[in-house]
């Protein structure tokens, strides 16, 4: 490693994702291992994404991170787990133009600076942690010249935020729950890319600005501990739905897609109500939207819209099949590397 005070940087951009077959409940909270498989759709990065620049230099005396221009602590276990996993896999890096050479062993003593920006409100409940940790892992992997593929990187991102593993791909993505105790086989794979179903439109309707009373982490833990319905869902219902959803996506079968998405959303909220104490993530406006969607679909004779509600601060996520009206692509590209943004 050269003695000069150089700085080496990489910038990446990663979109967020929304689950259509949901992840709810962990069998291991430290490794973030889910109790069932899940499937998500990745959103357009022009609307919802994180852009992260990571830099390394011998002049840095500690790891530091800024989120939307404000410095935050990297002391949390999830950040440390990701950094540890990435550093352990780092390889030699050489930039001949700048005269920089970093050997594998050097990464353990070099410090990082990380600047991350969201193009949507961080606290809005729109899965910012999924895009954030996916982008962190992807950018660090590029900086440190990791040889792992996207699925292998997703197993690292998962340790920061469970759904982050799905944001390393575009299109529709499956998070395989895995069976190994160390989580090595709990990772994401792309089912179809962002061009596969490009007449599918996503509408995000904000039905409440209130922060949810029960965090996802707390809610999952309480559901795992108290809900018999969650146990039935994980063992009996989701495995069948995963197969049916994969077929619907492959065949552009919106009728089946809509039925499965709505049913899974409804069952998720039933699990929340089956939890002790009960968890309430929907309000009166949410219930009215569901009623409107059902009436619309009945009036036209087949599903044209499906609605589903996540734990995200009262947001409503609707998948609309609008091929009879207009065609609009809103599915995204996968994680990608860019070459801009600077540190504060």
Coordinates of N, CA and C in Angstrom, one line a residue, residues 13-18 39-45 134 138 150 164-174 188-197 249 330-336:
X13 N -26.0 3.0 -6.7 CA -27.4 3.4 -6.5 C -28.3 2.1 -6.4
X14 N -29.2 2.1 -5.4 CA -30.0 0.9 -5.2 C -31.4 1.3 -4.9
X15 N -32.4 0.7 -5.6 CA -33.8 1.0 -5.3 C -34.4 0.2 -4.1
X16 N -35.5 0.6 -3.7 CA -36.2 -0.1 -2.6 C -37.2 -1.1 -3.3
X17 N -37.8 -1.9 -2.4 CA -38.7 -3.0 -2.9 C -39.9 -3.1 -2.0
X18 N -40.9 -3.7 -2.5 CA -42.2 -3.9 -1.8 C -42.6 -5.4 -1.9
X39 N -41.6 -12.8 -1.7 CA -41.4 -12.3 -3.1 C -41.7 -10.8 -3.1
X40 N -40.9 -10.1 -3.8 CA -41.1 -8.6 -3.8 C -40.9 -8.1 -5.3
X41 N -41.4 -6.9 -5.5 CA -41.1 -6.2 -6.7 C -40.2 -5.0 -6.4
X42 N -39.2 -4.8 -7.2 CA -38.3 -3.6 -7.1 C -38.8 -2.4 -7.8
X43 N -38.8 -1.3 -7.1 CA -39.4 0.0 -7.6 C -38.4 0.7 -8.5
X44 N -38.9 1.7 -9.2 CA -38.1 2.5 -10.1 C -37.2 3.4 -9.3
X45 N -35.8 3.4 -9.5 CA -34.9 4.2 -8.7 C -35.1 5.7 -8.9
X134 N -28.8 -2.3 1.2 CA -28.4 -3.0 0.0 C -27.3 -2.1 -0.7
X138 N -23.5 -3.1 -1.6 CA -23.1 -3.2 -3.0 C -21.9 -2.2 -3.3
X150 N -24.4 -11.4 -6.9 CA -25.4 -10.6 -6.3 C -26.1 -11.4 -5.2
X164 N -33.5 -5.9 2.7 CA -32.4 -5.3 1.9 C -31.9 -6.3 0.9
X165 N -32.0 -7.6 1.2 CA -31.4 -8.6 0.3 C -32.1 -8.6 -1.0
X166 N -33.4 -8.2 -1.0 CA -34.1 -8.2 -2.3 C -33.9 -7.0 -3.2
X167 N -33.3 -5.9 -2.6 CA -33.0 -4.7 -3.4 C -31.8 -4.7 -4.2
X168 N -31.1 -5.8 -4.2 CA -29.9 -6.0 -5.0 C -30.2 -6.4 -6.5
X169 N -31.5 -6.7 -6.7 CA -32.0 -7.1 -8.0 C -33.2 -6.2 -8.4
X170 N -33.4 -6.1 -9.7 CA -34.5 -5.4 -10.3 C -35.6 -6.4 -10.6
X171 N -36.8 -6.0 -11.0 CA -37.9 -6.9 -11.4 C -38.5 -7.5 -10.2
X172 N -38.9 -8.8 -10.3 CA -39.4 -9.6 -9.2 C -38.3 -10.4 -8.5
X173 N -38.3 -10.4 -7.2 CA -37.2 -11.1 -6.5 C -37.8 -12.0 -5.4
X174 N -37.1 -13.1 -5.2 CA -37.5 -14.1 -4.2 C -36.4 -14.1 -3.1
X188 N -31.3 -13.9 -1.7 CA -32.2 -13.5 -2.7 C -31.8 -13.9 -4.1
X189 N -32.8 -14.2 -5.0 CA -32.6 -14.6 -6.4 C -33.6 -13.8 -7.2
X190 N -33.2 -13.4 -8.4 CA -34.1 -12.7 -9.3 C -35.0 -13.7 -10.0
X191 N -36.3 -13.5 -10.0 CA -37.3 -14.4 -10.7 C -37.4 -13.9 -12.1
X192 N -37.6 -12.6 -12.3 CA -37.7 -12.1 -13.7 C -37.1 -10.7 -13.6
X193 N -36.6 -10.2 -14.7 CA -36.0 -8.8 -14.7 C -37.0 -7.7 -14.9
X194 N -36.5 -6.5 -14.9 CA -37.4 -5.3 -14.9 C -38.2 -5.2 -16.2
X195 N -37.8 -5.9 -17.2 CA -38.5 -5.7 -18.5 C -39.6 -6.8 -18.7
X196 N -39.7 -7.7 -17.8 CA -40.6 -8.8 -17.9 C -42.1 -8.4 -17.9
X197 N -42.5 -7.5 -17.0 CA -43.9 -7.2 -16.9 C -44.0 -5.7 -16.9
X249 N -46.4 -14.6 -12.0 CA -45.5 -13.6 -12.6 C -44.9 -14.1 -13.9
X330 N -42.7 0.9 -14.6 CA -42.2 1.5 -13.3 C -41.3 0.5 -12.6
X331 N -41.0 -0.6 -13.2 CA -40.1 -1.6 -12.5 C -38.7 -1.1 -12.8
X332 N -37.8 -1.4 -11.9 CA -36.5 -0.8 -11.9 C -35.4 -1.6 -12.4
X333 N -34.3 -1.0 -12.6 CA -33.0 -1.7 -12.8 C -32.5 -2.2 -11.5
X334 N -31.6 -3.1 -11.5 CA -31.1 -3.6 -10.2 C -30.0 -2.6 -9.7
X335 N -29.3 -3.0 -8.6 CA -28.3 -2.1 -8.1 C -27.3 -1.8 -9.2
X336 N -26.9 -0.5 -9.2 CA -26.0 -0.1 -10.2 C -24.9 0.8 -9.7

